[in-house]
Amino acid sequence: MTADTRPTAAAPADLMVELTGIHKEFGHGHGAVHVLRGVDLTVPRGSVTVILGPSGSGKSTLLRCINELEDITAGSVVVDGERMGYRLDDKGVLHRLHPKVIARQRRRIGMVFQRFHLFPHLTAAENVMEAPLRVRGLSKDDARAQAEELLHRVGLSDRAGHYPAQLSGGQQQRVAIARALAMDPELMLFDEPTSALDPELVGEVLAVMKDLAKSGMTMIVVTHEIGFAREVADDVVFMDQGVVVEQGPPSAVLDAPRERRTRDFLAHVL
Amino acid sequence: MSDPIPNRIHARGVPRPGRWVGAVVVVVIAAMAIHGLVTNETFRWDTVWLYLRDIVVIRAIGWTLILTVGSMALAVVMAVVLAIMRRSDNPVLRGVSWFYIWFFRGTPVYVQLVFWGLISVLYPRLSIGIPFGPEFFAFTTKDVITAFWAALLGLAFNEAAYLAEIVRAGLTSVDPGQAEAAKALGMKDATILRRIVLPQAMRVIVPPTGNETISMLKTTSLVTAVPFTLDLFYATNAIGNRLYQTVPLLVIASIWYLVITSILMVGQSYLEKYYGRGFGTESSARRRRGGPGGRPSRQAAIAAAGTTTDDPFIEVTP
């Protein structure tokens, strides 16, 4: 028997992310926009989940709800057994958590943005070192050693002293991945990481992400890269109009979609 | 030496007679103005020359500079606090900041300075203790808040209200994605502000603050309202009154204000270049030449990243 780190059965203990009945409404009253309309989703530890869907389907919002960048209107987000943003006491009363506690919860979750959002006043190495220094309280030497290692891992050892403005889009996104990994996360969220890149730069970012998946990182990836989904994903989720339309292994969802909306979407992107 | 570009264009420029006409008009007007100044007996240039470098005047310049720098330094610190309060989630802090800015922008600085001068009359004793309860420590107001401190605090409290709006505009100019990325890394709000947002906001905050400093230099002439009697304007006026020659001493004051303003303007233009307001070719050229490292390239990098936006309404002058 070969040792497979990927869990096959989704026993509760193996779940990294558990989303239950997520609703998200932006605004109030008549102007309110109901973006997520009851999403249930589980992500096993060590698995790669790719979320597909047309723009406006709520996939990015769902991702941002997982690390509390958006607070949900209804439902619950549980990451690694811990409920995000709220605490239910013995009497069944729900309490909002203090911002400092939420900040602590976010440390276990790395995020990579479509527009990179590197800190422009810091060099590549300083970008990677910033959170370990200020949040984890690492010493400067340790943080620098870790940054060098991470930049090497994303193939940018020779760019450590460069400012983001001096790097190409693909290089910036790889630094952003290294920056997220510097917090030693258990879960990585990717919000359309290649959508803002020139076509010839997409490959280098996807290669880093594939490496990361191979190392056993739990990943949730919102993307339009069907090839990446087919090759790397354990689970493909197709969303439309704020709900999960179809979910399953790539062979099922991408090659033999059951739902008409999935087929229409795939016909458009492929 | 052969030119690598064949048939290089050598053409005559477009005639611009308007420039020559304009130049002649300006020269004539300038000559008339200077002639009028020099020949007008009332200006008493001999007195101007005699008192221009008078020790009392030079000392007064020192006091004016101390007031300018001191009140600006205090105002900057207060303004950052006020701007952060203004953006806070806490409605009490927001309200206090709003009220402060409303009050200190809404009343003339001259009137505020008069009140600062009267503070020891209005409140002869100041004490620290439990409100409406026992006092731990008390002092006589006029021993602590002298005319100098009344002037400095008065100028700083007023200026802080204006600077707070500049700082707020600077903080708002930073791309919200920056704070979001920092949040996603698990940083606390205070850390995000100090490490990520403020350094980028400086590009927008610094140039108008230079403007405010030049403005403050001249506002110090109002400390006569306190009354503080050692600054440049009061000192020259006092000499003028003593000699019954007000005009030449006003000329002296104007000359010195112009000299200091010119020096401050040079400093301001360096600061603006440094903080990369004019994104232009210079910063990108420096980047190519100098490579990474060093603060100028760091500021150029912020400018080039375009994570801050320019606000055309930020130039606030009282």
XYZ file of C-alpha atoms in Angstrom:
588
model
C 0.000 0.000 0.000
C 1.321 3.432 -0.862
C 1.091 6.216 1.641
C -1.444 8.662 0.288
C -1.606 11.912 2.222
C -4.809 12.876 0.482
C -7.836 11.833 2.495
C -10.316 9.792 0.537
C -13.255 9.755 2.893
C -14.407 13.128 4.197
C -14.591 12.228 7.843
C -15.378 15.339 9.952
C -11.939 15.317 11.546
C -10.324 15.638 8.132
C -12.217 18.760 7.135
C -10.219 21.949 6.766
C -13.134 24.141 5.734
C -16.799 23.659 6.458
C -19.215 26.213 5.007
C -22.842 25.845 6.060
C -25.766 27.834 4.672
C -23.699 30.886 3.719
C -25.680 33.925 2.678
C -24.121 37.267 1.870
C -26.039 40.445 1.290
C -24.333 43.733 0.417
C -26.170 46.842 1.598
C -29.495 47.104 3.359
C -33.166 47.396 2.491
C -34.246 47.921 -1.101
C -30.721 48.504 -2.402
C -29.440 45.246 -0.934
C -27.745 42.812 -3.294
C -28.067 39.161 -2.382
C -24.776 37.725 -3.642
C -24.563 34.347 -1.900
C -27.801 32.412 -1.523
C -27.113 29.476 0.727
C -23.771 27.858 -0.040
C -22.703 24.597 1.600
C -19.193 23.420 0.908
C -16.620 21.231 2.610
C -12.931 21.105 1.813
C -10.927 18.140 3.139
C -7.482 18.764 4.582
C -4.763 18.545 1.942
C -7.154 18.808 -0.996
C -7.346 21.320 -3.836
C -10.749 22.782 -4.604
C -11.205 24.873 -7.724
C -14.231 27.151 -7.911
C -15.456 28.007 -11.406
C -18.283 30.216 -12.500
C -19.274 33.238 -14.561
C -18.387 36.689 -13.218
C -20.889 37.858 -10.642
C -21.632 34.313 -9.532
C -20.292 35.075 -6.039
C -17.178 32.890 -6.128
C -14.768 35.653 -5.068
C -17.156 36.794 -2.350
C -17.358 33.228 -1.050
C -13.570 33.099 -0.853
C -13.454 36.426 1.014
C -16.057 35.163 3.479
C -13.775 32.280 4.466
C -11.090 34.565 5.947
C -13.535 37.204 7.220
C -12.605 39.893 4.697
C -16.383 39.987 4.268
C -18.660 39.163 7.170
C -21.416 36.748 6.276
C -25.110 37.573 6.590
C -26.170 34.044 7.547
C -24.581 30.624 8.022
C -21.279 29.584 9.526
C -17.671 29.303 8.414
C -15.571 26.729 10.252
C -11.856 26.508 9.476
C -9.875 23.688 11.047
C -12.609 23.116 13.613
C -12.781 26.774 14.700
C -15.738 28.965 13.874
C -14.654 32.175 12.123
C -15.743 35.543 13.467
C -18.276 34.363 16.029
C -18.488 32.398 19.255
C -21.522 30.459 20.425
C -21.728 30.417 24.225
C -23.237 27.708 26.485
C -26.661 29.378 26.455
C -26.756 29.389 22.659
C -26.089 33.142 22.329
C -23.908 34.176 19.402
C -21.093 36.670 20.151
C -19.067 38.654 17.616
C -15.358 38.089 18.186
C -12.992 40.960 18.951
C -11.052 42.224 15.878
C -7.797 41.054 17.501
C -9.154 37.507 17.759
C -10.307 37.630 14.131
C -6.837 38.850 13.144
C -5.389 35.829 14.949
C -7.801 33.505 13.125
C -6.703 34.910 9.766
C -3.062 34.009 10.400
C -3.724 30.374 9.560
C -5.205 31.334 6.197
C -3.031 32.688 3.399
C -4.597 34.687 0.598
C -3.426 35.612 -2.878
C -5.226 38.405 -4.705
C -5.991 39.029 -8.334
C -4.191 42.404 -8.210
C -1.286 41.058 -6.044
C -1.520 43.924 -3.499
C 2.177 43.749 -2.702
C 3.340 46.554 -0.406
C 4.988 48.968 -2.864
C 7.231 50.651 -0.280
C 8.909 47.355 0.650
C 11.259 45.178 -1.383
C 10.273 41.634 -2.336
C 12.144 40.222 0.671
C 10.678 42.858 3.004
C 7.182 42.056 1.715
C 7.712 38.431 2.695
C 9.303 39.361 6.048
C 6.713 41.941 7.136
C 4.053 39.651 8.606
C 6.476 37.216 10.297
C 8.195 40.215 11.933
C 5.095 42.154 12.991
C 2.628 39.323 13.581
C 4.559 36.184 14.470
C 7.303 38.097 16.259
C 10.152 36.365 14.472
C 13.644 37.831 14.824
C 14.928 39.783 11.857
C 17.530 37.122 11.046
C 14.995 34.303 11.165
C 12.520 36.275 9.062
C 15.202 37.037 6.489
C 16.329 33.419 6.310
C 12.722 32.314 5.862
C 12.121 34.970 3.182
C 15.203 33.821 1.258
C 13.996 30.242 1.417
C 10.481 31.149 0.260
C 11.701 33.386 -2.555
C 13.940 30.528 -3.661
C 10.923 28.245 -3.608
C 9.004 30.544 -5.984
C 12.122 30.969 -8.136
C 12.886 34.593 -7.261
C 16.087 34.419 -5.198
C 17.691 37.003 -7.468
C 14.845 39.489 -7.027
C 14.877 39.773 -3.215
C 16.040 43.392 -3.227
C 13.663 44.592 -5.948
C 10.613 46.727 -5.300
C 7.282 45.455 -6.646
C 7.239 48.177 -9.321
C 10.483 46.696 -10.686
C 8.978 43.224 -11.102
C 6.772 41.763 -13.822
C 3.214 40.792 -12.977
C 4.093 37.112 -12.784
C 7.032 37.841 -10.490
C 4.864 40.047 -8.285
C 2.269 37.313 -7.944
C 4.946 34.784 -7.018
C 6.244 37.164 -4.333
C 2.640 37.496 -3.118
C 2.433 33.712 -2.813
C 5.710 33.669 -0.867
C 4.375 36.452 1.370
C 1.261 34.419 2.167
C 3.315 31.275 2.821
C 5.536 33.181 5.262
C 2.751 32.986 7.853
C 2.966 29.195 7.621
C -0.743 28.847 6.749
C -2.762 25.657 6.831
C -5.061 26.884 4.086
C -4.368 28.977 1.003
C -7.024 30.989 -0.814
C -6.370 32.117 -4.386
C -8.674 34.787 -5.801
C -8.250 34.684 -9.605
C -4.447 34.717 -9.214
C -3.707 34.769 -12.948
C -6.512 36.984 -14.259
C -4.469 40.201 -14.144
C -1.430 38.663 -15.859
C -0.243 38.829 -19.437
C -0.862 35.426 -21.050
C 2.844 34.523 -21.255
C 3.236 35.043 -17.480
C 0.343 32.817 -16.376
C 2.373 29.623 -16.607
C 5.039 30.586 -14.054
C 2.400 31.366 -11.410
C 0.446 28.179 -12.090
C 3.686 26.176 -11.830
C 4.288 27.549 -8.312
C 0.689 26.726 -7.374
C 1.054 23.162 -8.703
C 4.184 22.706 -6.591
C 2.308 23.947 -3.579
C -0.552 21.522 -4.217
C 1.929 18.667 -4.502
C 3.377 19.549 -1.108
C -0.014 18.799 0.436
C -1.268 22.340 1.048
C -5.030 22.721 1.342
C -6.016 25.137 -1.412
C -9.184 26.834 -2.600
C -8.685 28.442 -5.986
C -11.068 30.725 -7.825
C -9.890 30.741 -11.425
C -10.816 30.525 -15.071
C -7.889 28.211 -15.841
C -9.737 25.025 -16.778
C -6.450 23.269 -17.538
C -5.221 23.890 -14.014
C -8.511 22.586 -12.591
C -8.295 19.430 -14.664
C -4.692 18.757 -13.700
C -4.546 19.759 -10.037
C -8.030 19.879 -8.537
C -9.441 17.141 -6.346
C -12.774 18.878 -6.392
C -14.318 21.245 -8.882
C -17.179 23.481 -7.762
C -19.304 25.282 -10.331
C -21.160 28.319 -8.992
C -23.799 30.485 -10.608
C -26.004 33.238 -9.186
C -24.848 32.710 -5.629
C -25.354 28.952 -5.347
C -23.292 25.841 -5.974
C -24.709 24.346 -9.154
C -22.522 21.293 -9.459
C -19.619 19.774 -7.552
C -17.389 16.758 -7.993
C -14.064 15.504 -9.317
C -12.779 17.214 -12.481
C -13.549 14.167 -14.575
C -17.220 14.504 -13.668
C -17.768 18.269 -13.606
C -15.497 19.229 -16.493
C -15.902 16.261 -18.821
C -19.434 15.083 -18.106
C -21.342 17.962 -16.493
C -24.843 17.054 -15.439
C -26.194 20.569 -15.250
C -27.057 22.635 -18.280
C -25.600 25.849 -16.773
C -22.258 24.105 -16.262
C -22.248 22.891 -19.875
C -23.065 26.401 -21.161
C -20.287 27.948 -19.098
C -17.682 25.378 -20.138
C -18.677 25.802 -23.757
C -17.907 29.501 -23.437
C -14.531 29.273 -21.693
C -13.062 26.292 -23.512
C 32.549 62.764 -37.349
C 29.693 61.268 -39.318
C 26.111 61.597 -38.126
C 24.458 58.148 -37.885
C 21.137 59.791 -38.792
C 21.112 60.962 -42.418
C 19.425 64.205 -43.430
C 18.829 65.355 -39.852
C 16.124 68.084 -39.821
C 17.435 71.627 -39.354
C 14.402 73.883 -39.572
C 13.713 77.443 -38.437
C 11.434 77.723 -35.398
C 7.950 79.175 -35.497
C 8.167 82.976 -35.041
C 6.857 84.046 -31.622
C 6.649 87.860 -31.702
C 4.188 87.840 -28.780
C 6.944 86.679 -26.436
C 9.155 89.620 -27.328
C 6.304 92.097 -26.927
C 5.449 90.543 -23.578
C 9.061 90.648 -22.428
C 9.355 94.350 -23.288
C 6.112 95.183 -21.435
C 7.259 93.256 -18.336
C 10.708 94.908 -18.346
C 9.184 98.383 -18.610
C 6.707 97.741 -15.783
C 9.439 96.210 -13.595
C 11.730 99.183 -14.226
C 8.935 101.579 -13.265
C 8.201 99.622 -10.074
C 11.851 99.518 -9.018
C 12.357 103.169 -9.853
C 9.296 104.026 -7.787
C 10.572 102.005 -4.846
C 14.079 103.451 -4.889
C 13.194 107.094 -5.422
C 10.267 107.149 -2.989
C 11.594 108.937 0.131
C 8.974 107.312 2.397
C 10.668 103.936 2.179
C 13.804 105.343 3.848
C 16.216 102.790 2.383
C 18.997 104.035 4.652
C 16.931 102.930 7.681
C 16.075 99.637 5.981
C 19.771 98.938 5.423
C 20.690 100.028 8.963
C 18.185 97.791 10.736
C 18.078 94.854 8.305
C 20.774 93.018 10.264
C 20.046 94.542 13.660
C 20.611 92.043 16.456
C 17.019 92.487 17.693
C 15.730 91.637 14.222
C 17.983 88.589 13.902
C 16.859 87.306 17.320
C 13.267 87.899 16.284
C 13.845 85.727 13.203
C 15.043 82.992 15.542
C 11.855 83.200 17.615
C 9.694 83.199 14.488
C 11.473 80.080 13.239
C 11.097 78.361 16.630
C 7.369 79.167 16.640
C 6.978 77.929 13.057
C 8.860 74.670 13.487
C 7.561 73.974 17.007
C 3.919 74.579 16.232
C 4.122 72.605 12.962
C 5.774 69.652 14.708
C 3.104 69.560 17.414
C 0.354 70.101 14.826
C 1.551 67.169 12.692
C 1.399 64.789 15.658
C -2.052 66.056 16.642
C -3.258 65.906 13.035
C -2.288 62.250 12.606
C -4.178 61.380 15.803
C -7.204 63.430 14.694
C -7.215 61.866 11.223
C -7.044 58.356 12.659
C -9.860 59.196 15.083
C -11.887 60.553 12.177
C -11.627 57.179 10.370
C -12.240 55.117 13.487
C -15.123 52.681 13.923
C -15.738 54.267 17.311
C -18.464 56.937 16.884
C -17.276 58.836 19.981
C -13.761 59.276 18.571
C -15.195 60.243 15.180
C -17.449 62.818 16.830
C -14.673 64.347 18.931
C -12.425 64.676 15.896
C -15.224 66.209 13.848
C -15.998 68.698 16.610
C -12.326 69.649 17.006
C -11.903 70.325 13.300
C -15.226 72.171 13.143
C -14.305 74.400 16.082
C -10.698 75.210 15.273
C -11.293 75.756 11.562
C -14.448 77.697 12.225
C -12.971 80.438 14.427
C -10.284 82.949 13.416
C -6.792 82.022 14.553
C -6.405 85.608 15.843
C -9.338 85.155 18.210
C -7.987 81.763 19.314
C -4.629 83.371 20.104
C -6.339 86.086 22.174
C -8.051 83.369 24.212
C -4.774 81.499 24.671
C -3.314 84.752 25.980
C -6.239 85.112 28.380
C -6.057 81.529 29.616
C -4.343 82.500 32.867
C -7.064 85.068 33.505
C -9.884 82.678 32.628
C -8.369 79.722 34.494
C -5.879 81.048 37.070
C -5.248 77.569 38.481
C -4.988 74.303 36.604
C -5.047 71.002 38.472
C -4.867 67.289 37.814
C -7.214 65.058 39.782
C -10.511 63.212 39.723
C -13.195 65.240 37.919
C -15.396 66.990 40.507
C -13.293 65.143 43.128
C -9.953 65.569 44.877
C -6.938 67.185 43.191
C -3.581 65.500 43.086
C -1.513 68.261 41.576
C -2.184 71.928 40.887
C -0.239 74.823 39.407
C -0.682 78.475 38.623
C -1.528 78.805 34.942
C 0.621 81.836 34.191
C 3.745 80.083 35.492
C 3.323 77.185 33.073
C 1.638 78.681 30.037
C 3.844 81.672 29.341
C 3.247 83.950 26.370
C 5.576 81.780 24.270
C 3.725 78.566 25.061
C 0.369 80.263 24.609
C 1.490 81.374 21.152
C 2.947 77.983 20.215
C -0.054 75.996 21.470
C -2.477 78.434 19.886
C -0.826 78.139 16.475
C -0.478 74.347 16.765
C -4.072 73.691 17.844
C -5.358 75.754 14.937
C -3.009 74.211 12.397
C -3.772 70.656 13.553
C -7.356 71.059 12.331
C -6.185 71.852 8.790
C -3.449 69.237 8.758
C -5.887 66.600 10.013
C -7.875 66.981 6.807
C -4.683 66.686 4.744
C -3.662 63.529 6.604
C -7.145 62.111 6.199
C -7.027 62.747 2.443
C -3.625 61.006 2.388
C -4.918 57.955 4.244
C -7.951 57.778 1.970
C -5.736 57.934 -1.117
C -4.122 54.563 -0.363
C -5.635 51.646 -2.283
C -7.945 49.708 0.101
C -6.409 46.514 -1.298
C -3.247 47.339 0.656
C -5.017 47.224 4.016
C -6.913 44.131 2.862
C -3.735 42.256 1.996
C -2.272 43.184 5.383
C -5.483 42.064 7.112
C -5.347 38.729 5.310
C -1.865 38.261 6.776
C -3.360 38.607 10.259
C -2.062 42.098 11.052
C -3.843 44.230 13.634
C -5.407 47.516 12.548
C -2.768 49.598 14.355
C 0.065 47.687 12.665
C -1.599 48.031 9.267
C -1.902 51.772 9.713
C 1.653 52.282 10.943
C 3.496 49.875 8.669
C 1.433 49.770 5.480
C -0.959 52.705 5.042
C 0.879 55.708 6.564
C 4.162 55.197 4.649
C 2.223 55.204 1.387
C 0.023 58.127 2.423
C 3.132 60.288 2.964
C 3.422 60.837 -0.785
C 0.103 62.657 -0.706
C 0.511 64.245 2.748
C 3.966 65.803 2.490
C 3.634 68.339 -0.352
C 0.624 70.209 1.089
C 2.243 70.073 4.527
C 5.191 71.982 3.064
C 2.665 74.507 1.840
C 1.169 74.736 5.326
C 4.618 75.340 6.821
C 5.148 78.345 4.577
C 1.714 79.563 5.539
C 2.522 79.052 9.231
C 5.672 81.182 8.931
C 3.490 84.168 8.123
C 0.714 83.248 10.540
C 3.236 83.624 13.378
C 2.948 87.380 12.813
C -0.460 87.124 14.554
C 1.033 86.076 17.910
C 0.871 89.740 18.826
C -2.685 88.799 19.813
C -1.422 86.738 22.765
C 0.635 89.026 23.131
C 3.979 87.393 22.385
C 6.456 90.190 21.698
C 9.640 88.577 20.407
C 8.651 87.404 16.915
C 9.804 89.098 13.730
C 6.662 91.098 13.001
C 6.221 92.428 16.544
C 9.924 93.240 16.905
C 10.186 95.175 13.645
C 6.951 96.991 14.396
C 8.259 97.975 17.823
C 11.426 99.414 16.325
C 9.352 101.215 13.685
C 7.139 102.786 16.306
C 10.105 103.838 18.391
C 11.748 105.558 15.367
C 8.450 106.920 14.025
C 9.405 105.090 10.815
C 6.885 102.267 10.396
C 7.296 101.745 6.659
C 11.028 100.882 6.467
C 10.665 98.362 9.266
C 7.702 96.765 7.499
C 9.954 96.489 4.453
C 12.563 94.734 6.621
C 9.972 92.278 7.929
C 8.759 91.581 4.372
C 12.317 91.016 3.124
C 13.046 88.485 5.868
C 9.712 86.665 5.438
C 10.483 86.425 1.702
C 13.999 85.112 2.368
C 12.761 82.386 4.749
C 9.862 81.494 2.453
C 12.315 81.116 -0.443
C 14.461 78.755 1.624
C 11.372 76.773 2.649
C 10.265 76.618 -0.999
C 13.592 75.059 -1.981
C 13.130 72.509 0.795
C 9.570 71.864 -0.297
C 10.551 71.252 -3.898
C 13.136 68.694 -2.726
C 10.518 67.006 -0.568
C 8.070 66.879 -3.457
C 10.634 65.300 -5.717
C 11.550 62.861 -2.977
C 7.981 61.787 -2.401
C 7.478 61.398 -6.136
C 4.536 63.667 -6.673
C 5.493 64.253 -10.289
C 5.767 60.533 -11.195
C 7.725 61.640 -14.217
C 10.675 60.414 -16.117
C 13.118 61.316 -13.376
C 12.007 58.670 -10.936
C 11.992 55.948 -13.566
C 15.414 57.055 -14.812
C 16.765 56.904 -11.283
C 15.305 53.461 -10.893
C 17.100 52.228 -13.992
C 20.376 53.821 -12.923
C 20.392 53.232 -9.209
C 18.666 49.896 -8.962
C 17.095 48.841 -5.704
C 17.888 50.176 -2.258
C 17.961 53.667 -0.811
C 15.042 55.856 0.104
C 14.650 57.834 -3.124
C 14.084 54.637 -5.092
C 11.733 53.437 -2.385
C 9.551 56.514 -2.831
C 9.772 56.197 -6.601
C 8.609 52.619 -6.217
C 5.551 53.736 -4.258
C 4.745 56.312 -6.901
C 5.206 53.861 -9.748
C 3.030 51.249 -8.095
C 0.093 53.643 -8.306
C -1.427 52.432 -5.050
C -2.119 56.019 -4.022
C -4.260 58.450 -5.962
C -3.887 62.184 -6.300
C -6.592 64.326 -4.813
C -6.860 67.698 -6.552
C -8.753 69.127 -3.564
C -6.025 68.406 -1.072
C -4.271 71.788 -1.279
C -5.954 73.370 1.724
C -4.671 76.778 2.704
C -6.202 78.713 5.588
